[in-house]
mmCIF file of C-alpha atoms and ligand atoms in Angstrom:
data_model
loop_
_atom_site.group_PDB
_atom_site.id
_atom_site.type_symbol
_atom_site.label_atom_id
_atom_site.label_comp_id
_atom_site.label_asym_id
_atom_site.label_seq_id
_atom_site.Cartn_x
_atom_site.Cartn_y
_atom_site.Cartn_z
ATOM 1 C CA MET A 161 6.329 8.470 18.115
ATOM 2 C CA VAL A 162 5.531 8.027 14.769
ATOM 3 C CA ALA A 163 4.170 11.768 12.530
ATOM 4 C CA TYR A 164 1.022 12.318 11.390
ATOM 5 C CA ARG A 165 0.108 13.870 7.811
ATOM 6 C CA HIS A 166 -2.839 14.552 6.037
ATOM 7 C CA LEU A 167 -4.317 12.251 3.709
ATOM 8 C CA GLY A 168 -4.052 14.348 0.582
ATOM 9 C CA SER A 169 -5.597 17.689 1.191
ATOM 10 C CA SER A 170 -8.771 15.782 3.217
ATOM 11 C CA GLY A 171 -8.401 16.860 7.283
ATOM 12 C CA LEU A 172 -8.106 12.843 7.759
ATOM 13 C CA LYS A 173 -4.519 12.893 9.608
ATOM 14 C CA ILE A 174 -2.729 9.315 9.066
ATOM 15 C CA THR A 175 0.534 7.989 10.437
ATOM 16 C CA GLU A 176 3.159 8.751 7.766
ATOM 17 C CA ILE A 177 4.275 4.850 8.711
ATOM 18 C CA THR A 178 1.270 2.673 7.857
ATOM 19 C CA TYR A 179 0.967 -1.107 8.420
ATOM 20 C CA GLY A 180 -0.162 -3.173 5.612
ATOM 21 C CA ASN A 181 -0.711 -6.889 6.607
ATOM 22 C CA TRP A 182 -0.455 -8.015 2.257
ATOM 23 C CA LEU A 183 1.157 -11.622 1.634
ATOM 24 C CA THR A 184 1.940 -11.465 6.138
ATOM 25 C CA HIS A 185 -1.201 -12.004 8.162
ATOM 26 C CA GLY A 186 -3.487 -15.220 6.895
ATOM 27 C CA SER A 187 -0.670 -16.423 5.163
ATOM 28 C CA GLN A 188 3.122 -16.283 5.853
ATOM 29 C CA VAL A 189 2.953 -15.525 9.486
ATOM 30 C CA GLU A 190 1.134 -17.389 12.110
ATOM 31 C CA ALA A 191 -1.534 -15.645 13.193
ATOM 32 C CA ASP A 192 -0.166 -14.683 16.965
ATOM 33 C CA THR A 193 3.065 -13.163 15.553
ATOM 34 C CA ALA A 194 0.487 -11.338 13.158
ATOM 35 C CA ILE A 195 -1.241 -10.145 16.427
ATOM 36 C CA GLN A 196 2.370 -9.149 18.100
ATOM 37 C CA CYS A 197 3.022 -6.758 14.976
ATOM 38 C CA VAL A 198 0.140 -5.214 15.118
ATOM 39 C CA HIS A 199 0.286 -4.343 18.888
ATOM 40 C CA THR A 200 3.972 -3.645 18.565
ATOM 41 C CA ALA A 201 3.121 -1.242 15.751
ATOM 42 C CA LEU A 202 0.409 0.183 18.116
ATOM 43 C CA ASP A 203 3.304 0.555 21.164
ATOM 44 C CA LEU A 204 5.114 2.371 18.778
ATOM 45 C CA GLY A 205 2.299 4.909 17.869
ATOM 46 C CA ILE A 206 1.287 3.471 14.538
ATOM 47 C CA THR A 207 -2.683 4.011 14.179
ATOM 48 C CA SER A 208 -3.122 3.729 10.980
ATOM 49 C CA PHE A 209 -3.459 0.050 9.032
ATOM 50 C CA ASP A 210 -4.141 -0.895 5.558
ATOM 51 C CA THR A 211 -5.596 -4.485 4.320
ATOM 52 C CA ALA A 212 -7.827 -5.680 1.423
ATOM 53 C CA ASP A 213 -10.368 -8.047 1.326
ATOM 54 C CA VAL A 214 -8.346 -10.368 -1.068
ATOM 55 C CA TYR A 215 -5.248 -10.555 1.169
ATOM 56 C CA ALA A 216 -5.024 -14.256 2.083
ATOM 57 C CA ASN A 217 -8.763 -14.458 0.513
ATOM 58 C CA THR A 218 -10.223 -12.492 3.401
ATOM 59 C CA ARG A 219 -7.640 -14.007 6.074
ATOM 60 C CA ALA A 220 -6.204 -10.917 6.957
ATOM 61 C CA GLU A 221 -9.054 -8.833 7.308
ATOM 62 C CA GLU A 222 -9.800 -11.091 9.636
ATOM 63 C CA VAL A 223 -6.503 -11.130 11.443
ATOM 64 C CA LEU A 224 -6.584 -7.162 11.926
ATOM 65 C CA GLY A 225 -9.781 -7.353 12.909
ATOM 66 C CA ARG A 226 -8.904 -9.480 15.755
ATOM 67 C CA ALA A 227 -5.908 -7.946 16.710
ATOM 68 C CA LEU A 228 -7.512 -4.348 17.009
ATOM 69 C CA ALA A 229 -10.278 -5.410 18.521
ATOM 70 C CA GLY A 230 -11.004 -3.538 22.284
ATOM 71 C CA GLN A 231 -8.764 -0.294 20.704
ATOM 72 C CA ARG A 232 -10.701 2.969 20.635
ATOM 73 C CA ARG A 233 -12.131 2.829 17.308
ATOM 74 C CA GLU A 234 -11.349 7.040 16.699
ATOM 75 C CA GLY A 235 -8.019 6.155 17.596
ATOM 76 C CA LEU A 236 -7.544 4.096 14.536
ATOM 77 C CA GLU A 237 -7.336 4.602 10.600
ATOM 78 C CA ILE A 238 -8.411 1.550 9.291
ATOM 79 C CA PHE A 239 -8.012 1.302 5.357
ATOM 80 C CA THR A 240 -8.884 -1.785 3.094
ATOM 81 C CA LYS A 241 -9.996 -2.623 -0.684
ATOM 82 C CA VAL A 242 -12.370 -3.820 -3.361
ATOM 83 C CA TYR A 243 -11.844 -5.359 -6.768
ATOM 84 C CA TRP A 244 -9.860 -8.899 -6.685
ATOM 85 C CA PRO A 245 -11.632 -12.140 -6.718
ATOM 86 C CA ILE A 246 -12.331 -13.339 -3.506
ATOM 87 C CA GLY A 247 -14.240 -16.245 -1.766
ATOM 88 C CA PRO A 248 -15.425 -18.543 -3.821
ATOM 89 C CA LYS A 249 -14.560 -16.454 -6.871
ATOM 90 C CA GLY A 250 -17.972 -16.418 -8.476
ATOM 91 C CA PRO A 251 -18.569 -13.799 -11.478
ATOM 92 C CA ASN A 252 -19.871 -11.222 -9.343
ATOM 93 C CA ASP A 253 -17.341 -11.594 -6.317
ATOM 94 C CA VAL A 254 -15.020 -9.249 -8.477
ATOM 95 C CA GLY A 255 -14.475 -6.019 -9.939
ATOM 96 C CA LEU A 256 -16.001 -2.396 -8.971
ATOM 97 C CA SER A 257 -19.886 -3.154 -10.032
ATOM 98 C CA ARG A 258 -22.388 -1.525 -7.665
ATOM 99 C CA LYS A 259 -23.385 -5.219 -6.407
ATOM 100 C CA HIS A 260 -19.650 -6.106 -5.541
ATOM 101 C CA ILE A 261 -18.793 -2.910 -3.878
ATOM 102 C CA MET A 262 -22.194 -3.078 -1.872
ATOM 103 C CA GLU A 263 -20.949 -6.563 -0.757
ATOM 104 C CA GLY A 264 -17.513 -6.357 -0.657
ATOM 105 C CA ILE A 265 -17.768 -2.892 1.852
ATOM 106 C CA ASN A 266 -20.136 -5.596 3.987
ATOM 107 C CA GLY A 267 -18.215 -8.140 4.097
ATOM 108 C CA SER A 268 -14.933 -6.559 4.848
ATOM 109 C CA LEU A 269 -16.766 -4.322 7.770
ATOM 110 C CA ARG A 270 -17.806 -7.894 9.681
ATOM 111 C CA ARG A 271 -14.419 -9.208 9.130
ATOM 112 C CA LEU A 272 -12.433 -5.961 10.624
ATOM 113 C CA GLY A 273 -15.205 -5.986 13.340
ATOM 114 C CA THR A 274 -15.862 -2.520 12.554
ATOM 115 C CA ASP A 275 -19.114 -0.241 11.571
ATOM 116 C CA TYR A 276 -17.200 1.689 9.034
ATOM 117 C CA VAL A 277 -13.405 1.883 7.862
ATOM 118 C CA ASP A 278 -12.100 5.325 7.116
ATOM 119 C CA LEU A 279 -10.638 4.636 3.802
ATOM 120 C CA TYR A 280 -12.018 2.286 1.101
ATOM 121 C CA GLN A 281 -10.114 1.748 -1.931
ATOM 122 C CA ALA A 282 -10.760 0.308 -5.206
ATOM 123 C CA HIS A 283 -7.686 -2.005 -5.149
ATOM 124 C CA ARG A 284 -7.344 -1.413 -9.159
ATOM 125 C CA TYR A 285 -9.589 0.064 -12.286
ATOM 126 C CA ASP A 286 -12.252 -2.097 -13.655
ATOM 127 C CA TYR A 287 -12.794 -1.626 -17.711
ATOM 128 C CA GLU A 288 -15.861 -4.063 -17.569
ATOM 129 C CA THR A 289 -18.168 -1.695 -15.303
ATOM 130 C CA PRO A 290 -19.064 1.789 -16.396
ATOM 131 C CA LEU A 291 -17.196 4.530 -14.069
ATOM 132 C CA GLU A 292 -20.447 6.267 -13.086
ATOM 133 C CA GLU A 293 -21.733 2.541 -11.619
ATOM 134 C CA THR A 294 -18.787 2.331 -9.687
ATOM 135 C CA MET A 295 -18.567 5.971 -8.576
ATOM 136 C CA GLN A 296 -22.038 6.241 -7.607
ATOM 137 C CA ALA A 297 -21.398 2.906 -5.068
ATOM 138 C CA PHE A 298 -18.845 4.651 -3.612
ATOM 139 C CA ALA A 299 -20.759 7.776 -2.971
ATOM 140 C CA ASP A 300 -23.715 5.582 -1.780
ATOM 141 C CA VAL A 301 -21.108 3.738 0.680
ATOM 142 C CA VAL A 302 -19.705 7.417 2.110
ATOM 143 C CA ARG A 303 -23.466 8.310 2.657
ATOM 144 C CA SER A 304 -24.420 5.091 4.298
ATOM 145 C CA GLY A 305 -21.310 5.831 6.649
ATOM 146 C CA LYS A 306 -19.556 2.643 5.987
ATOM 147 C CA ALA A 307 -16.689 4.309 4.817
ATOM 148 C CA LEU A 308 -15.624 8.012 5.606
ATOM 149 C CA TYR A 309 -13.124 8.619 2.551
ATOM 150 C CA ILE A 310 -12.541 6.755 -1.134
ATOM 151 C CA GLY A 311 -9.170 6.230 -3.110
ATOM 152 C CA VAL A 312 -7.967 4.329 -5.522
ATOM 153 C CA SER A 313 -5.000 2.173 -6.396
ATOM 154 C CA GLU A 314 -2.624 1.886 -9.243
ATOM 155 C CA TRP A 315 -4.925 3.664 -11.370
ATOM 156 C CA THR A 316 -3.404 6.140 -14.389
ATOM 157 C CA ALA A 317 -3.179 9.714 -14.532
ATOM 158 C CA ASP A 318 -6.416 9.799 -16.925
ATOM 159 C CA GLN A 319 -8.572 7.374 -14.740
ATOM 160 C CA ILE A 320 -7.938 9.295 -11.722
ATOM 161 C CA ARG A 321 -8.950 12.739 -13.376
ATOM 162 C CA ALA A 322 -12.261 11.075 -14.962
ATOM 163 C CA GLY A 323 -12.920 9.115 -11.364
ATOM 164 C CA GLN A 324 -12.638 12.758 -9.500
ATOM 165 C CA GLU A 325 -14.571 14.426 -12.137
ATOM 166 C CA LEU A 326 -17.662 12.157 -11.684
ATOM 167 C CA ALA A 327 -17.218 12.140 -7.761
ATOM 168 C CA ALA A 328 -17.469 15.637 -7.801
ATOM 169 C CA GLN A 329 -20.765 15.318 -9.749
ATOM 170 C CA MET A 330 -21.826 12.898 -6.947
ATOM 171 C CA GLY A 331 -20.989 14.801 -4.124
ATOM 172 C CA PHE A 332 -17.838 13.412 -2.705
ATOM 173 C CA ARG A 333 -14.230 13.038 -3.888
ATOM 174 C CA LEU A 334 -10.988 10.990 -3.944
ATOM 175 C CA VAL A 335 -8.603 11.667 -1.395
ATOM 176 C CA SER A 336 -5.432 8.993 -2.169
ATOM 177 C CA ASN A 337 -4.091 6.840 -4.593
ATOM 178 C CA GLN A 338 -2.158 3.987 -3.429
ATOM 179 C CA PRO A 339 0.591 3.334 -6.487
ATOM 180 C CA GLN A 340 3.652 1.045 -5.711
ATOM 181 C CA TYR A 341 6.876 3.752 -5.164
ATOM 182 C CA SER A 342 10.275 3.246 -3.746
ATOM 183 C CA ALA A 343 13.605 4.601 -4.585
ATOM 184 C CA LEU A 344 13.723 1.459 -7.416
ATOM 185 C CA TRP A 345 10.235 1.945 -8.619
ATOM 186 C CA ARG A 346 9.653 5.717 -9.849
ATOM 187 C CA VAL A 347 6.969 5.120 -12.323
ATOM 188 C CA ILE A 348 4.337 7.633 -10.618
ATOM 189 C CA GLU A 349 6.374 10.565 -10.838
ATOM 190 C CA GLU A 350 5.536 11.637 -14.295
ATOM 191 C CA ARG A 351 1.972 11.574 -15.038
ATOM 192 C CA VAL A 352 0.332 10.306 -11.671
ATOM 193 C CA VAL A 353 1.791 12.552 -8.945
ATOM 194 C CA PRO A 354 0.625 16.210 -10.878
ATOM 195 C CA VAL A 355 -2.622 14.871 -11.517
ATOM 196 C CA SER A 356 -3.134 13.788 -8.485
ATOM 197 C CA THR A 357 -1.464 16.585 -6.496
ATOM 198 C CA GLU A 358 -3.351 19.137 -8.649
ATOM 199 C CA LEU A 359 -6.365 16.981 -7.474
ATOM 200 C CA GLY A 360 -5.576 17.051 -3.753
ATOM 201 C CA MET A 361 -4.952 13.539 -3.745
ATOM 202 C CA GLY A 362 -2.440 12.319 -1.761
ATOM 203 C CA GLN A 363 -0.198 8.855 -2.160
ATOM 204 C CA ILE A 364 -0.016 6.276 -0.096
ATOM 205 C CA VAL A 365 2.694 4.234 -1.201
ATOM 206 C CA TRP A 366 3.411 0.165 -1.499
ATOM 207 C CA SER A 367 6.546 -1.811 -1.009
ATOM 208 C CA PRO A 368 8.404 1.158 -0.013
ATOM 209 C CA MET A 369 11.016 -1.508 0.644
ATOM 210 C CA ALA A 370 10.708 -3.503 -2.713
ATOM 211 C CA GLU A 371 8.983 -5.871 -0.672
ATOM 212 C CA GLY A 372 12.081 -6.465 1.681
ATOM 213 C CA VAL A 373 14.903 -6.168 -1.546
ATOM 214 C CA LEU A 374 15.883 -2.551 -0.116
ATOM 215 C CA SER A 375 16.874 -3.588 3.209
ATOM 216 C CA GLY A 376 19.747 -4.985 1.619
ATOM 217 C CA LYS A 377 19.588 -8.544 3.107
ATOM 218 C CA TYR A 378 19.529 -10.341 -0.056
ATOM 219 C CA LEU A 379 22.746 -10.636 -1.932
ATOM 220 C CA PRO A 380 23.567 -11.321 -5.386
ATOM 221 C CA GLY A 381 24.327 -14.977 -6.295
ATOM 222 C CA ARG A 382 23.596 -16.389 -2.650
ATOM 223 C CA GLN A 383 20.356 -18.115 -1.105
ATOM 224 C CA PRO A 384 18.022 -15.582 0.479
ATOM 225 C CA PRO A 385 17.974 -16.011 4.340
ATOM 226 C CA ALA A 386 15.675 -18.541 6.173
ATOM 227 C CA GLY A 387 12.418 -17.009 6.381
ATOM 228 C CA SER A 388 12.059 -14.059 4.273
ATOM 229 C CA ARG A 389 9.727 -13.113 1.963
ATOM 230 C CA ALA A 390 11.822 -14.945 -0.927
ATOM 231 C CA THR A 391 11.739 -18.343 0.718
ATOM 232 C CA ASP A 392 7.970 -17.989 1.149
ATOM 233 C CA ASP A 393 6.066 -20.940 -0.394
ATOM 234 C CA LYS A 394 2.531 -19.318 0.569
ATOM 235 C CA GLY A 395 2.924 -16.575 -2.702
ATOM 236 C CA GLY A 396 5.870 -14.258 -0.987
ATOM 237 C CA LYS A 397 8.405 -15.895 -3.034
ATOM 238 C CA ASP A 398 6.560 -15.564 -6.246
ATOM 239 C CA MET A 399 5.742 -12.068 -5.774
ATOM 240 C CA ILE A 400 9.230 -10.668 -4.927
ATOM 241 C CA ALA A 401 10.602 -12.534 -7.543
ATOM 242 C CA ARG A 402 10.535 -9.215 -9.892
ATOM 243 C CA TRP A 403 12.983 -8.243 -7.940
ATOM 244 C CA MET A 404 15.831 -10.691 -7.252
ATOM 245 C CA SER A 405 18.049 -10.300 -10.120
ATOM 246 C CA ASP A 406 21.403 -10.083 -9.562
ATOM 247 C CA GLU A 407 21.599 -6.709 -11.357
ATOM 248 C CA VAL A 408 19.173 -5.124 -9.132
ATOM 249 C CA LEU A 409 20.632 -6.698 -5.634
ATOM 250 C CA ALA A 410 24.199 -5.670 -6.731
ATOM 251 C CA ALA A 411 22.800 -2.035 -7.283
ATOM 252 C CA VAL A 412 21.115 -2.017 -3.798
ATOM 253 C CA GLN A 413 24.574 -3.596 -2.071
ATOM 254 C CA LYS A 414 26.001 0.001 -3.140
ATOM 255 C CA LEU A 415 23.210 1.897 -0.879
ATOM 256 C CA LYS A 416 24.994 0.294 2.208
ATOM 257 C CA PRO A 417 27.772 2.832 2.478
ATOM 258 C CA ILE A 418 25.226 5.850 1.597
ATOM 259 C CA ALA A 419 22.930 4.427 4.800
ATOM 260 C CA ALA A 420 25.626 3.933 7.089
ATOM 261 C CA ASP A 421 27.189 7.452 6.207
ATOM 262 C CA ALA A 422 23.340 8.854 7.052
ATOM 263 C CA GLY A 423 23.428 7.255 10.614
ATOM 264 C CA LEU A 424 20.669 5.215 8.930
ATOM 265 C CA THR A 425 19.935 1.389 8.327
ATOM 266 C CA MET A 426 18.566 0.432 4.912
ATOM 267 C CA PRO A 427 15.344 -0.034 5.865
ATOM 268 C CA GLN A 428 15.168 3.125 7.256
ATOM 269 C CA LEU A 429 16.676 4.944 4.239
ATOM 270 C CA ALA A 430 14.355 3.102 1.636
ATOM 271 C CA ILE A 431 11.180 4.340 4.201
ATOM 272 C CA ALA A 432 12.780 7.702 4.523
ATOM 273 C CA TRP A 433 13.641 8.049 0.851
ATOM 274 C CA VAL A 434 9.718 7.820 -0.133
ATOM 275 C CA LEU A 435 8.516 10.002 3.158
ATOM 276 C CA GLN A 436 10.890 12.637 1.632
ATOM 277 C CA HIS A 437 8.418 13.659 -1.124
ATOM 278 C CA ASP A 438 5.419 15.214 0.390
ATOM 279 C CA TYR A 439 3.081 13.866 -2.423
ATOM 280 C CA VAL A 440 3.561 10.917 -0.463
ATOM 281 C CA SER A 441 1.092 11.000 2.497
ATOM 282 C CA ALA A 442 2.321 7.718 3.921
ATOM 283 C CA ALA A 443 4.552 4.521 3.543
ATOM 284 C CA LEU A 444 3.053 1.417 3.975
ATOM 285 C CA VAL A 445 5.499 -1.079 5.417
ATOM 286 C CA GLY A 446 4.925 -4.633 5.983
ATOM 287 C CA ALA A 447 6.727 -6.381 8.559
ATOM 288 C CA SER A 448 6.632 -10.240 9.239
ATOM 289 C CA ARG A 449 8.249 -9.610 12.799
ATOM 290 C CA PRO A 450 7.954 -7.061 15.690
ATOM 291 C CA GLU A 451 11.245 -6.065 15.476
ATOM 292 C CA GLN A 452 11.404 -5.159 11.842
ATOM 293 C CA LEU A 453 8.339 -2.369 12.739
ATOM 294 C CA VAL A 454 10.676 -1.050 15.747
ATOM 295 C CA GLU A 455 13.779 -0.607 13.585
ATOM 296 C CA ASN A 456 11.101 0.517 10.543
ATOM 297 C CA VAL A 457 9.658 3.475 12.514
ATOM 298 C CA LYS A 458 12.436 5.328 13.330
ATOM 299 C CA ALA A 459 12.554 6.561 9.450
ATOM 300 C CA SER A 460 9.581 9.017 10.888
ATOM 301 C CA GLY A 461 10.836 12.428 10.782
ATOM 302 C CA VAL A 462 14.208 11.978 9.129
ATOM 303 C CA ARG A 463 15.376 14.785 6.739
ATOM 304 C CA LEU A 464 17.588 13.238 3.926
ATOM 305 C CA ASP A 465 20.602 15.680 2.725
ATOM 306 C CA GLY A 466 20.124 16.407 -1.135
ATOM 307 C CA ASP A 467 23.738 14.836 -1.571
ATOM 308 C CA VAL A 468 22.001 11.666 -0.125
ATOM 309 C CA MET A 469 19.178 11.440 -2.675
ATOM 310 C CA GLU A 470 21.530 12.010 -5.417
ATOM 311 C CA ALA A 471 23.914 9.175 -4.276
ATOM 312 C CA ILE A 472 20.874 6.867 -4.398
ATOM 313 C CA ASP A 473 20.048 7.612 -7.529
ATOM 314 C CA THR A 474 23.485 7.344 -8.615
ATOM 315 C CA ALA A 475 23.962 3.947 -6.793
ATOM 316 C CA LEU A 476 20.935 2.699 -8.191
ATOM 317 C CA GLY A 477 21.477 3.713 -11.680
ATOM 318 C CA GLU A 478 19.960 2.018 -14.801
ATOM 319 C CA VAL A 479 18.255 -0.460 -12.345
ATOM 320 C CA VAL A 480 15.263 1.802 -11.490
ATOM 321 C CA ALA A 481 11.985 1.857 -13.064
ATOM 322 C CA ARG A 482 10.521 5.252 -14.261
ATOM 323 C CA ASP A 483 8.434 4.330 -17.461
ATOM 324 C CA PRO A 484 4.954 6.097 -16.720
ATOM 325 C CA GLY A 485 3.458 3.042 -18.944
ATOM 326 C CA LEU A 486 4.109 0.622 -16.444
ATOM 327 C CA THR A 487 1.453 2.025 -14.130
ATOM 328 C CA ARG A 488 -1.879 -0.087 -15.461
ATOM 329 C CA SER A 489 -4.340 -2.409 -14.167
ATOM 330 C CA PRO A 490 -5.464 -5.664 -15.890
ATOM 331 C CA ASP A 491 -7.239 -5.300 -19.505
ATOM 332 C CA LYS A 492 -9.661 -7.627 -18.314
ATOM 333 C CA ARG A 493 -10.745 -8.365 -15.095
ATOM 334 C CA PRO A 494 -9.265 -11.313 -13.452
ATOM 335 C CA ALA A 495 -11.954 -14.286 -13.143
HETATM 336 P P1 NDP B 296 7.601 -3.849 2.119
HETATM 337 O O1 NDP B 296 8.397 -3.077 0.479
HETATM 338 O O2 NDP B 296 7.657 -2.489 3.288
HETATM 339 O O3 NDP B 296 8.214 -5.338 2.587
HETATM 340 C C1 NDP B 296 7.783 -5.476 3.502
HETATM 341 C C2 NDP B 296 8.313 -6.750 3.609
HETATM 342 O O4 NDP B 296 9.835 -6.564 3.999
HETATM 343 C C3 NDP B 296 8.317 -7.302 5.323
HETATM 344 O O5 NDP B 296 7.132 -8.400 5.190
HETATM 345 C C4 NDP B 296 9.703 -8.434 5.684
HETATM 346 O O6 NDP B 296 9.706 -9.796 4.532
HETATM 347 C C5 NDP B 296 10.873 -7.521 5.264
HETATM 348 N N1 NDP B 296 10.897 -6.459 5.748
HETATM 349 C C6 NDP B 296 10.643 -5.269 6.715
HETATM 350 N N2 NDP B 296 11.013 -4.898 7.094
HETATM 351 C C7 NDP B 296 12.411 -5.510 7.419
HETATM 352 C C8 NDP B 296 13.658 -4.938 8.026
HETATM 353 N N3 NDP B 296 13.569 -4.171 9.040
HETATM 354 N N4 NDP B 296 14.864 -5.403 7.569
HETATM 355 C C9 NDP B 296 14.579 -6.458 6.830
HETATM 356 N N5 NDP B 296 13.213 -7.201 6.454
HETATM 357 C C10 NDP B 296 12.139 -6.455 6.476
HETATM 358 O O7 NDP B 296 5.975 -3.977 1.572
HETATM 359 P P2 NDP B 296 5.118 -5.073 1.290
HETATM 360 O O8 NDP B 296 5.586 -4.823 -0.111
HETATM 361 O O9 NDP B 296 5.144 -5.532 2.503
HETATM 362 O O10 NDP B 296 3.666 -3.624 1.225
HETATM 363 C C11 NDP B 296 3.263 -3.167 2.298
HETATM 364 C C12 NDP B 296 1.823 -3.055 1.792
HETATM 365 O O11 NDP B 296 1.375 -2.203 0.908
HETATM 366 C C13 NDP B 296 1.112 -4.085 2.005
HETATM 367 O O12 NDP B 296 0.974 -4.754 3.746
HETATM 368 C C14 NDP B 296 -0.392 -3.210 1.446
HETATM 369 O O13 NDP B 296 -0.998 -2.943 2.384
HETATM 370 C C15 NDP B 296 0.073 -2.713 0.574
HETATM 371 N N6 NDP B 296 0.171 -3.199 -0.967
HETATM 372 C C16 NDP B 296 -0.768 -3.168 -2.094
HETATM 373 C C17 NDP B 296 -0.835 -2.943 -3.107
HETATM 374 C C18 NDP B 296 -1.933 -2.396 -3.864
HETATM 375 O O14 NDP B 296 -1.940 -2.818 -5.323
HETATM 376 N N7 NDP B 296 -2.161 -1.600 -3.624
HETATM 377 C C19 NDP B 296 0.261 -4.293 -3.602
HETATM 378 C C20 NDP B 296 1.001 -4.644 -2.296
HETATM 379 C C21 NDP B 296 1.017 -4.060 -1.034
HETATM 380 P P3 NDP B 296 10.091 -10.587 5.472
HETATM 381 O O15 NDP B 296 10.853 -10.459 6.664
HETATM 382 O O16 NDP B 296 9.142 -11.928 4.995
HETATM 383 O O17 NDP B 296 11.467 -10.783 4.483
#
């Protein structure tokens, strides 16, 4: 079964492997496969699920709600997010204004078929709304019982500190940050991690497999396998393009003997790598098929030796992104 970790220094326990449904549910994969994936996740002991209102323009939340219907609510941890434009994309269907947060939480609860979410997250920082307004709205969402905990995603260290200070004044606190983090993308290590840890916030990290690239299935100079994200015309192909250079794919191939020596598959090595860091509360994994989850959950509880971690660093060398300046939200709200 999948191990639990505390979400930062909060009392909430979440599965260290959490299933996320970006680009898959309501989009790349058919509804019945999506529902099978969620049921497989539950059978494997995953009880934490991450989604967002913007995924598949709200359809991902609907699919997750349908898949979780009938489950004991107390046995689930459901996370969603607000910020990116949704629905008809009117001027107030976006951002972290009080209006959009209040309407956002109500829409998410309706689609998810639940009275509350466990974690409600600011999907990005909103430069057009005063931070006080955003944090007051989150405080009211918590007080109304519609969300139990509040987190952020891809905020810089300074934004996290300012948000936490206001939250404390308003009687709640930020418990988590949701950044991209993998053996290939380590930009949070220098600034975001120390500040979050000081403030009691855990990292729930996205794309721990670099969207599937760290599974090693994409070979340099070759066509991607049929049915993979790199062939998905509904958005996946565009998103994964950032990882598809021959230089990155060749470096990833060098991890294969390291995984084999550690007795792990490549996806397991990638997930175990993020879970190795105790500031990580969960790896948010994606899966387009139930079999992938069966393979991926075996990374729970794995400890990698120091020499394995070093061998990974050496193999990936210069293709690893570490510049802390790469943590950022769009300067302007998307229309
Ligand atoms: P991953 O890095 O885990 O990539 C998942 C994809 O890799 C799968 O959809 C599948 O794609 C492929 N894959 C998974 N397991 C295997 C396997 N065993 N063998 C081969 N291929 C495999 O994470 P995602 O990029 O999907 O992100 C995970 C979650 O993180 C999201 O669902 C969301 O919850 C969150 N997220 C948050 C963001 C934010 O801004 N806060 C941004 C992005 C994601 P395929 O089979 O199609 O090739």
